[in-house]
Tab-separated table of C-alpha atoms and ligand atoms in Angstrom:
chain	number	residue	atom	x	y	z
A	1	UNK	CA	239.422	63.521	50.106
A	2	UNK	CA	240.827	66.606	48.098
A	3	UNK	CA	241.879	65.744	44.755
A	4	UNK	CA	243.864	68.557	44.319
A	5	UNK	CA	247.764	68.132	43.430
A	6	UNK	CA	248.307	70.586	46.701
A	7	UNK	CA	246.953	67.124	48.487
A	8	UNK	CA	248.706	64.531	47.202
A	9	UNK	CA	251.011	62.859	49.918
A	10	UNK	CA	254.758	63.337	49.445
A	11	UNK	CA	256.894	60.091	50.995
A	12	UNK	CA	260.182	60.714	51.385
A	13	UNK	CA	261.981	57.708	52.884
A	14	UNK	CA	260.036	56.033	55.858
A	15	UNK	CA	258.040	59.146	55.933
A	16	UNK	CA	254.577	60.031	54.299
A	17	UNK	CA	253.192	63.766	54.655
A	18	UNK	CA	249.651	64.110	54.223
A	19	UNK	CA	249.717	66.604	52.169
A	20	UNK	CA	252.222	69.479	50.836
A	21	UNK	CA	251.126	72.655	52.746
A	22	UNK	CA	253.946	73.249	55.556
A	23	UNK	CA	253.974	75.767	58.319
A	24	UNK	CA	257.444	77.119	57.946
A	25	UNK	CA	259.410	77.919	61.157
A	26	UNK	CA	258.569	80.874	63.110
A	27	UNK	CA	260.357	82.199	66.152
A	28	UNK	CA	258.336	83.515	68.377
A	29	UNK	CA	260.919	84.891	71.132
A	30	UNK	CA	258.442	83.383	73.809
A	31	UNK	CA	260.651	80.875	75.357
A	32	UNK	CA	262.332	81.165	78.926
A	33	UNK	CA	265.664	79.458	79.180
A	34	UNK	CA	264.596	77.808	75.582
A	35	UNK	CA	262.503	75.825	77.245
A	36	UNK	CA	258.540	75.508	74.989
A	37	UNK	CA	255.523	75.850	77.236
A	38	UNK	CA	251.467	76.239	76.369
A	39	UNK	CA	252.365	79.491	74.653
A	40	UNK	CA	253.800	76.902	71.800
A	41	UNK	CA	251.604	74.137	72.030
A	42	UNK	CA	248.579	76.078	71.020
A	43	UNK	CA	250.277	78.184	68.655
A	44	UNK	CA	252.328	74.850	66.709
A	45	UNK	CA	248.693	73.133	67.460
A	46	UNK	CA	246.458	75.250	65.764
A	47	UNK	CA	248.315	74.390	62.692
A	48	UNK	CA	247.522	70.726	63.273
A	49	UNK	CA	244.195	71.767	63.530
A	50	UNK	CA	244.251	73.487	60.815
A	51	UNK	CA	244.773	70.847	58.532
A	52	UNK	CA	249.334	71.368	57.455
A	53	UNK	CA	250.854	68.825	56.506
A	54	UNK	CA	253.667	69.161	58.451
A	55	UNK	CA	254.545	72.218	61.148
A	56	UNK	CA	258.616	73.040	61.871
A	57	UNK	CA	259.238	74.613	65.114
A	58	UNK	CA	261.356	77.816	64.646
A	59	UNK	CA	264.828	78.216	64.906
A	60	UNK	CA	265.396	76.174	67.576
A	61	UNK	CA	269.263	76.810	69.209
A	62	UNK	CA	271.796	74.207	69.523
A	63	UNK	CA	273.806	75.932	72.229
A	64	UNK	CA	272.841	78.885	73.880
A	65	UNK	CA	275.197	81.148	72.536
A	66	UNK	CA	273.912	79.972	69.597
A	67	UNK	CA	270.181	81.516	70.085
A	68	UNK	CA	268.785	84.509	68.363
A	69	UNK	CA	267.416	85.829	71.189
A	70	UNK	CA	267.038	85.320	74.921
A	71	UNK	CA	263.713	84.285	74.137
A	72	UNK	CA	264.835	81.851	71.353
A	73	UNK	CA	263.847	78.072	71.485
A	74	UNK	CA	266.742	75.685	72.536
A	75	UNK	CA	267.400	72.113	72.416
A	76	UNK	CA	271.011	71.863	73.943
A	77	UNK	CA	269.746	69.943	76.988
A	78	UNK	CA	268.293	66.752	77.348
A	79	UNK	CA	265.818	68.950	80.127
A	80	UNK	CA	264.333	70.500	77.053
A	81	UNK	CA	263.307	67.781	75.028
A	82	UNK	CA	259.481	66.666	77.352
A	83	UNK	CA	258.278	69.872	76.075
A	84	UNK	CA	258.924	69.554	72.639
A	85	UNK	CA	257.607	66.209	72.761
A	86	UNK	CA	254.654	67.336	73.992
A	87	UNK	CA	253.920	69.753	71.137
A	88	UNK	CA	255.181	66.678	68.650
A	89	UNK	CA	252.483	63.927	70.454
A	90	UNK	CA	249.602	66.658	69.848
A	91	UNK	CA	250.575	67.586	65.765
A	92	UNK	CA	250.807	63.692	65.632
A	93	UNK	CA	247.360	62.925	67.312
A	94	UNK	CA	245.881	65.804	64.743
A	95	UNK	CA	247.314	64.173	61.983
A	96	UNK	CA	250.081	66.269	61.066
A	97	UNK	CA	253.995	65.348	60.931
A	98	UNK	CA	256.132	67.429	63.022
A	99	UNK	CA	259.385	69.076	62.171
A	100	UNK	CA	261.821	71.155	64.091
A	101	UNK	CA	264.722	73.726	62.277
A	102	UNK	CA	268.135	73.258	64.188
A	103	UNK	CA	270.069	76.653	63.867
A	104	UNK	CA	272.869	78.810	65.209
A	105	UNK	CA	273.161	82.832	64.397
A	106	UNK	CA	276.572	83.467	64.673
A	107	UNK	CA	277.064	86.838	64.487
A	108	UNK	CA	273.244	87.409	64.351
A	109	UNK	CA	273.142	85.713	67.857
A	110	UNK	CA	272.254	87.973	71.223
A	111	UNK	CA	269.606	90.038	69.475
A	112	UNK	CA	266.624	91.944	70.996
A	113	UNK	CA	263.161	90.587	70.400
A	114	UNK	CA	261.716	92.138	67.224
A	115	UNK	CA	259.347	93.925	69.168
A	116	UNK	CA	261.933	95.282	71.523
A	117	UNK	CA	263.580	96.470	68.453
A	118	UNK	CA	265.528	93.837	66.823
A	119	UNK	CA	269.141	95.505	67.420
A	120	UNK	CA	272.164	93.961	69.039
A	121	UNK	CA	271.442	93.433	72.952
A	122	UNK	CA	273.600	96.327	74.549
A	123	UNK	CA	274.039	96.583	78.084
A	124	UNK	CA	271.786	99.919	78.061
A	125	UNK	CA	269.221	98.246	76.317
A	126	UNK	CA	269.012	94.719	77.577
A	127	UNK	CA	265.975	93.530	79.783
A	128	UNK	CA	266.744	92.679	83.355
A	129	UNK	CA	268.789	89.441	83.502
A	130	UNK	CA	268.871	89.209	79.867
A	131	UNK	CA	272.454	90.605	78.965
A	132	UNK	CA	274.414	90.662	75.781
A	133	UNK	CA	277.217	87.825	75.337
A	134	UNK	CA	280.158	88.003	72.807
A	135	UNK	CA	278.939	86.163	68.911
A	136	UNK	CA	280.697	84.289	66.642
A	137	UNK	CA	281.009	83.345	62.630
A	138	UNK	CA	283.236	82.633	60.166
A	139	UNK	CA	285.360	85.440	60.038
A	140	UNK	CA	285.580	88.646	62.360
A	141	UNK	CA	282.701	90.905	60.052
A	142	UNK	CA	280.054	91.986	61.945
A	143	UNK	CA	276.165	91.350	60.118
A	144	UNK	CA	275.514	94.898	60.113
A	145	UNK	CA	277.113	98.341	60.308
A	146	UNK	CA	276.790	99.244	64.184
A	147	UNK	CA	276.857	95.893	65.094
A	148	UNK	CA	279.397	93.772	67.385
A	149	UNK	CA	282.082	91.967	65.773
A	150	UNK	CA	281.834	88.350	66.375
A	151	UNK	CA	284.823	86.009	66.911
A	152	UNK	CA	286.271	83.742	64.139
A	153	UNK	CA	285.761	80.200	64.762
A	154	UNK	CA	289.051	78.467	64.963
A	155	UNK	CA	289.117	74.791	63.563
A	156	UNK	CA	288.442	73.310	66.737
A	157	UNK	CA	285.749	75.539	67.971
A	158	UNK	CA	283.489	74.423	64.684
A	159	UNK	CA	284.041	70.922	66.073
A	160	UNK	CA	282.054	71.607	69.208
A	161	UNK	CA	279.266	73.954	66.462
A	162	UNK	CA	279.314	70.449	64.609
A	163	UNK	CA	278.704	68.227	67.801
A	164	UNK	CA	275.647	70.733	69.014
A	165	UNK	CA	274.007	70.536	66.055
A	166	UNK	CA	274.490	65.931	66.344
A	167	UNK	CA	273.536	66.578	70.071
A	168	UNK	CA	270.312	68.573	69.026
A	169	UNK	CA	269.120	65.903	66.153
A	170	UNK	CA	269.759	63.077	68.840
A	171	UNK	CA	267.081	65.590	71.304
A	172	UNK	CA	265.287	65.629	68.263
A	173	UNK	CA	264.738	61.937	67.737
A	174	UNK	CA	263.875	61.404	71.671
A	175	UNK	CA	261.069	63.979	71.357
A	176	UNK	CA	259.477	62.276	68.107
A	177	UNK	CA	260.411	64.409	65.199
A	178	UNK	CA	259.525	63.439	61.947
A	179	UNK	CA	261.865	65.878	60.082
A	180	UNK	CA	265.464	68.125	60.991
A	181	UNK	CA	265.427	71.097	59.049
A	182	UNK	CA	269.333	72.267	59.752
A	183	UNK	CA	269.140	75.820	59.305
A	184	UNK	CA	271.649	77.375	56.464
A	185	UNK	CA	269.769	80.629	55.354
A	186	UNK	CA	269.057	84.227	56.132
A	187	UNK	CA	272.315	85.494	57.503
A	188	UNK	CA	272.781	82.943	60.433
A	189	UNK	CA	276.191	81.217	60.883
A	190	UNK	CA	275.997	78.769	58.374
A	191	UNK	CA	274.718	80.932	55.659
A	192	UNK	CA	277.889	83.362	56.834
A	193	UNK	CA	280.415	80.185	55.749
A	194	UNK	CA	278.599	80.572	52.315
A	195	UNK	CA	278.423	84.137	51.826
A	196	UNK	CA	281.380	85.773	50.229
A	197	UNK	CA	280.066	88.592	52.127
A	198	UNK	CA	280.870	87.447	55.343
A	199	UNK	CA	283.488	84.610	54.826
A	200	UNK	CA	286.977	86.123	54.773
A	201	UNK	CA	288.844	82.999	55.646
A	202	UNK	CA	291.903	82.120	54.467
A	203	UNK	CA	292.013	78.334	55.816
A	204	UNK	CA	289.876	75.336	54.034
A	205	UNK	CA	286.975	76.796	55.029
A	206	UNK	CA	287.051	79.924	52.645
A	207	UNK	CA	288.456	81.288	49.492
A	208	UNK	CA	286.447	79.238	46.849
A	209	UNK	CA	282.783	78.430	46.936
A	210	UNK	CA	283.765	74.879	47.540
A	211	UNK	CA	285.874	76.358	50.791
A	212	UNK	CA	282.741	78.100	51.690
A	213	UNK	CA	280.566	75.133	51.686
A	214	UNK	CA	282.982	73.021	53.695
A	215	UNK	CA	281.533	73.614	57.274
A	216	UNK	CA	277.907	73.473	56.540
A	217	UNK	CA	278.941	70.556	54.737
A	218	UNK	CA	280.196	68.558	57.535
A	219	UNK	CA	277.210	69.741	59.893
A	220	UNK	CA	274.850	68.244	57.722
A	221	UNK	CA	277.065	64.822	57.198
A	222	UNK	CA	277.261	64.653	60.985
A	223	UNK	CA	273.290	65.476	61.456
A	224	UNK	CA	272.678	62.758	58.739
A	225	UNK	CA	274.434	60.480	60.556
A	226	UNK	CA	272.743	60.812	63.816
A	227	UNK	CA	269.414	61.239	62.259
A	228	UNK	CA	267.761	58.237	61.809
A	229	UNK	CA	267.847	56.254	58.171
A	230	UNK	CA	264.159	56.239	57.335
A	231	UNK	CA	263.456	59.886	57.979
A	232	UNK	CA	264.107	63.169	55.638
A	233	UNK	CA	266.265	65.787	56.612
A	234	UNK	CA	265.856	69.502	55.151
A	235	UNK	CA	268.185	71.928	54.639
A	236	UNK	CA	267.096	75.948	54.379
A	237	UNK	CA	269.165	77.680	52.155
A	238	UNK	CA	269.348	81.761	51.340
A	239	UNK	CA	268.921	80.801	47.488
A	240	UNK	CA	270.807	84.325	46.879
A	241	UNK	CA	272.070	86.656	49.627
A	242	UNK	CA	269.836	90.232	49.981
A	243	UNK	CA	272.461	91.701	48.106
A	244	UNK	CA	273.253	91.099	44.571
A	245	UNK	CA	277.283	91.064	45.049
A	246	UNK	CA	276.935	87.499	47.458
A	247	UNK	CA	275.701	84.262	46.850
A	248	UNK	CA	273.801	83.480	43.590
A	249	UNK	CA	271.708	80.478	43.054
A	250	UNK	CA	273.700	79.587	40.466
A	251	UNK	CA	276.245	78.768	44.141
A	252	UNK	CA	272.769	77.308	45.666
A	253	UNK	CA	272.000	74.953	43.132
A	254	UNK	CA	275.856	73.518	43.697
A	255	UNK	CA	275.131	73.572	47.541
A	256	UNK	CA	272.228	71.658	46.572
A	257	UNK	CA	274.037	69.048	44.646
A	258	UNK	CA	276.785	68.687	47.314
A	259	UNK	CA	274.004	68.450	50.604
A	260	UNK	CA	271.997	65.678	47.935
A	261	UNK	CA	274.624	63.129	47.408
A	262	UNK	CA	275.079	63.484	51.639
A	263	UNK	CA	271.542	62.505	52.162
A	264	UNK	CA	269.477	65.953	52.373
A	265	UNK	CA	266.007	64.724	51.560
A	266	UNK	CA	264.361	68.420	50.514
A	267	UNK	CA	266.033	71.928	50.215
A	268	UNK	CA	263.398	74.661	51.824
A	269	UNK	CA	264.512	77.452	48.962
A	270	UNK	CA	264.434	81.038	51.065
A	271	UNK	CA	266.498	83.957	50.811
A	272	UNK	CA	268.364	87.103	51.665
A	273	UNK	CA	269.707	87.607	55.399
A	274	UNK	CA	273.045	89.059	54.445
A	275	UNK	CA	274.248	92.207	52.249
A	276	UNK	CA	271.379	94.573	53.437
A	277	UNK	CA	268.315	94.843	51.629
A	278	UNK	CA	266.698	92.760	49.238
A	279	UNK	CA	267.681	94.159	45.610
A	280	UNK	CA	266.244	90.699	43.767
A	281	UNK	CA	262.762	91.224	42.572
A	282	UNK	CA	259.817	91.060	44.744
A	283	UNK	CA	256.184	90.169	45.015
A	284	UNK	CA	253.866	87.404	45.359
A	285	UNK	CA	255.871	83.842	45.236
A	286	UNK	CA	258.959	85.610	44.214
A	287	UNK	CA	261.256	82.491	45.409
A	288	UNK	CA	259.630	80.502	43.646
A	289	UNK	CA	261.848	80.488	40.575
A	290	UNK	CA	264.668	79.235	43.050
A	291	UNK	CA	262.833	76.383	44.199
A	292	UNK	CA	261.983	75.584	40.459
A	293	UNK	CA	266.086	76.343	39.527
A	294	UNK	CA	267.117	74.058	42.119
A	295	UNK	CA	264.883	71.182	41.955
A	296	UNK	CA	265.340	71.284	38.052
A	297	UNK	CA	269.445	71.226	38.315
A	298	UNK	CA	269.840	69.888	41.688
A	299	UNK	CA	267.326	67.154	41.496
A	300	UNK	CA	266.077	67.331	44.658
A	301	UNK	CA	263.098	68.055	46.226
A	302	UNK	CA	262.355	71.920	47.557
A	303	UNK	CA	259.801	73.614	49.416
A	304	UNK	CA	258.894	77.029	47.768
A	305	UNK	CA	258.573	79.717	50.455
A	306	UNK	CA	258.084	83.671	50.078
A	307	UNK	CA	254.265	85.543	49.866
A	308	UNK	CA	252.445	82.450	48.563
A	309	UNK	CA	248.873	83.631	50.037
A	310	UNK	CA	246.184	82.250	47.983
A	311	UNK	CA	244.876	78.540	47.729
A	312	UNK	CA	245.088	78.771	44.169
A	313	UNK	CA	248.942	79.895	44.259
A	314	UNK	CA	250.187	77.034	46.472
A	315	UNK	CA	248.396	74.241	44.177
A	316	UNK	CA	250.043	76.097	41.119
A	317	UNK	CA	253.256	75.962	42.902
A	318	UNK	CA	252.999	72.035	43.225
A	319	UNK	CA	251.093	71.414	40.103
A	320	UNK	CA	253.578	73.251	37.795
A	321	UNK	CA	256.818	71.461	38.891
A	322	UNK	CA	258.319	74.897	40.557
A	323	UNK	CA	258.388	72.718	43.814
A	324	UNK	CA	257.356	69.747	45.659
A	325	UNK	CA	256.445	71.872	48.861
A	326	UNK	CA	254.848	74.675	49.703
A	327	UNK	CA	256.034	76.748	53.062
A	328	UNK	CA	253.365	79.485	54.516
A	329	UNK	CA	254.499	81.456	57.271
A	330	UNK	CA	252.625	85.084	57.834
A	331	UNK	CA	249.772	84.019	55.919
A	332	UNK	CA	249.449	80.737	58.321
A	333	UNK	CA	249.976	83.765	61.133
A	334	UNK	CA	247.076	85.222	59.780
A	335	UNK	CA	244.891	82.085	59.002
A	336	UNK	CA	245.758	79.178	60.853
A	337	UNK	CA	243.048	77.062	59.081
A	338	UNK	CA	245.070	78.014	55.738
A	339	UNK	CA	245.102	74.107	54.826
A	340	UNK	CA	241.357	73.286	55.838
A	341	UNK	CA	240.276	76.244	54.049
A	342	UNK	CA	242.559	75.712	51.138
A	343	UNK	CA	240.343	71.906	50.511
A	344	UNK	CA	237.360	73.396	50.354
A	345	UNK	CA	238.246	76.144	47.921
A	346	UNK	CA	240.089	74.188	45.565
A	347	UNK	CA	237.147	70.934	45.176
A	348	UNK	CA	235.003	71.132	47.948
A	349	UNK	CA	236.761	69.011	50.109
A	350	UNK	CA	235.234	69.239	54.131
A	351	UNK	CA	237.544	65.675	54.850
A	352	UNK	CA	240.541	67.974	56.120
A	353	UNK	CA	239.259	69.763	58.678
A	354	UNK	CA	239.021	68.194	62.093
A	355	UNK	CA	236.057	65.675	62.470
A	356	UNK	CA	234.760	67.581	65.728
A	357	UNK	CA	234.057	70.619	62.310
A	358	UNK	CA	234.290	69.498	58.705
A	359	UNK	CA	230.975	67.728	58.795
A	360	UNK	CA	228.969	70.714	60.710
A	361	UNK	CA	230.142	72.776	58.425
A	362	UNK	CA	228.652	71.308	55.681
A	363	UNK	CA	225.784	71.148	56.588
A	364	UNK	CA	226.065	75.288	57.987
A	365	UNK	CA	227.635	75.967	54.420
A	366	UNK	CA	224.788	74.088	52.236
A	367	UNK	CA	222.350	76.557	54.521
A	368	UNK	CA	224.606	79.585	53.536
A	369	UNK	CA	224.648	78.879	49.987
A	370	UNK	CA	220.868	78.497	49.887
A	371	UNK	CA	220.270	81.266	51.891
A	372	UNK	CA	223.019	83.878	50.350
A	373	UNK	CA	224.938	86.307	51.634
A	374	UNK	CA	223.861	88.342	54.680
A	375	UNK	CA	223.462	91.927	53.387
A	376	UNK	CA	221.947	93.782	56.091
A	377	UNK	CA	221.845	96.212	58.014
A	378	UNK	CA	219.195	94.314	60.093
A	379	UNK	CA	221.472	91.370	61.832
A	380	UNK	CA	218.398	89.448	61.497
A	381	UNK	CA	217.261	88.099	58.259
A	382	UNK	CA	215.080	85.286	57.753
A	383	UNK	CA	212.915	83.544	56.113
A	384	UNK	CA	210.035	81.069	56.293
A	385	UNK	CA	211.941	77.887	56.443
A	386	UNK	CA	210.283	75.634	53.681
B	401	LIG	C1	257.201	85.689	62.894
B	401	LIG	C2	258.201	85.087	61.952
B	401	LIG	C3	259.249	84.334	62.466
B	401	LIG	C4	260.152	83.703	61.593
B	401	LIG	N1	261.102	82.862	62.106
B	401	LIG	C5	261.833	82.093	61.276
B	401	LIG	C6	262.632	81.032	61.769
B	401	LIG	O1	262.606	80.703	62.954
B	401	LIG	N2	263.390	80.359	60.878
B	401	LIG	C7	263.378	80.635	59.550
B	401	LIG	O2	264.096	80.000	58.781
B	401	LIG	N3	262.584	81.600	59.049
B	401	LIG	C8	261.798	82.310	59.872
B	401	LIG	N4	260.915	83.224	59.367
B	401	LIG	C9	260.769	83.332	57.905
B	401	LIG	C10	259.613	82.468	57.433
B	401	LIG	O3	259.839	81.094	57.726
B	401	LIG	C11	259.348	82.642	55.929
B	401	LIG	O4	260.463	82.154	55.214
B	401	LIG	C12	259.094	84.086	55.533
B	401	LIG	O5	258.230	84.725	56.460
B	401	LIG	C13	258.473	84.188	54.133
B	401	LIG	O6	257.282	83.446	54.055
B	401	LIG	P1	255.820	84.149	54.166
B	401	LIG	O7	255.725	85.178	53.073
B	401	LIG	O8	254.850	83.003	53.991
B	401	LIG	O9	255.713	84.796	55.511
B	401	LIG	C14	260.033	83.885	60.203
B	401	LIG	C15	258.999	84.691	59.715
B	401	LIG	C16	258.081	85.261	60.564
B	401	LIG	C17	256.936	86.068	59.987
């Protein structure tokens, strides 16, 4: 087996992932009525296959309103929960763990599909049957010039928000999950409790950052509680809003203190979703330094995330403290055998890679190393075999 820091398994309570290489949630808008089909079995399996440690489902909705999209995952029916469990039984029979991220978008809710655009669903530009319907957040400021204004919560109405996102983790412990990541970054509704950019409240649930906190707060105290004891919960935080003037991580790392001492296992350190573009600085691994800030202050566990791409990277990630997990999303897009491939680049380690592969390809790869590369033009190029 790898030796390799990047393979080392992480327990955290009853829980022991193989390794630290995550596939970070991804929505992919295919769902119908939120319901998962084959479209996200072989797209969450591949990643099993391809040797992660753990794979979260995307932003999975807790109420329908709640849902990105139309074509947003959902778990606000009991209905819904075979198919995820399906997807869960395959990562576990491929020896991964399997996680699912619990969200609502607030005033990001009733979106097109990326590839239809990505704007707020308007009557003239909504697909057949798939309408706009009215958004909520903290206060009445809408994510984006040109786009609707959503309803402020009253105190009662974040009741029911709370209870969706209990109802969803008890879904999520009937179809097998291993981890809840609650969902508290990039602009959605609990990241617009945080933000000063979006929370005008005057009740206990804004003015001061400990105002702002209160909501997301008491979501995650009721998840814990519903969650069973012996298995982590995540939290994904915006470690800084897109804009400079919202929340810093100096806020995060006090959000990470407070979601700690209520039983948040790891904090999944992203960022930006609110206050336009990103003015922090960017490049390869550039949110890192938050995940290293946070677990350093905080003392708790995070899971780096942000254009990590290399083998090499992720392993520095883990091996230099920055964070105890490493989250790939586009480049896992891009190479779904990220993991496998990332063994046998850092010590020549075939044991990750499905047993139906790893050991033909040793044997193929001794050949190609003898033989060296194919240089062409002539596809065929032999030799006399010896
Ligand atoms: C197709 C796609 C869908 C995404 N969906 C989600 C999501 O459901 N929840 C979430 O928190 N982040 C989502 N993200 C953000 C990623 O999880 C990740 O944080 C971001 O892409 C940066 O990591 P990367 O550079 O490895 O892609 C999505 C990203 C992509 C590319």
């Amino acid at each position: 087996m790898s030796t390799s820091p990047l393979f080392a398994p992480l327990t955290l309570r009853g829980v022991t992932l193989p390794n630290r290489l995550v596939v970070a949630p991804m929505c992919q808008y295919s769902s119908t009525d939120g319901f998962v089909g084959d479209y996200h079995l072989v797209h969450l399996g591949r990643y099993a296959l391809g040797g992660f440690g753990l794979v979260v489902v995307e932003a999975t909705g807790v109420t329908p309103e709640g849902r990105i999209s139309h074509g947003d995952v959902g778990l606000w029916s009991d209905e819904q929960v075979p198919g995820l469990a399906r997807v869960v039984d395959f990562l576990h029979a491929h020896g991964s763990l399997a996680g699912i991220q619990l969200a609502h978008a607030g005033a990001k809710a009733s979106s097109q599909r990326p590839w239809d655009g990505g704007d707020a669903v308007t009557p003239e530009n909504a697909r057949p049957g798939e309408g706009p319907w009215p958004t909520v957040s903290a206060s009445a400021v809408p994510v984006a010039p040109g786009w609707p204004t959503p309803h402020a919560l009253t105190v009662e109405e974040l009741a029911e928000v709370r209870d969706a996102f209990v109802a969803a983790t008890r879904r999520s412990v009937a179809a097998g999950f291993d981890v809840v990541e609650v969902h508290a970054a990039h602009g959605y509704l609990l990241n617009q409790f945080l933000s000063p950019l979006t929370n005008r409240r005057d009740d206990e649930y804004g003015g001061s950052l400990e105002a702002r906190m209160r909501f997301q707060l008491e979501v995650v105290e009721a998840v814990r509680a519903a969650w069973p004891e012996d298995r982590p919960l995540f939290v994904r935080v915006s470690s800084v809003d897109a804009s400079r003037d919202g929340v810093t991580v100096e806020d995060t790392v006090a959000f990470a203190r407070e979601l700690k001492a209520r039983g948040v296992d790891a904090i999944d350190t992203s960022g930006g979703g609110l206050g336009g573009s990103w003015q922090h600085p960017i490049g390869y691994g550039y949110q890192v330094p938050f995940a290293a800030q946070i677990r350093a202050e905080a003392e708790i566990a995070t899971m780096a995330v942000g254009l990590i791409v290399d083998a090499r990277q992720a392993e520095a990630v883990v091996a230099s403290g920055a964070a105890d997990l490493v989250a790939i999303a586009r480049e896992a897009q891009d190479d779904p055998n990220f993991a496998v491939h990332a063994a046998r680049e850092l010590d020549g380690s075939y044991e990750v890679y499905p047993v139906q592969a790893g050991p033909r390809l040793v044997g193929r790869d001794r050949l190609l190393a003898a033989l060296g590369p194919w240089t062409g033009p002539d596809p065929v190029q032999v030799r006399e075999s010896a």
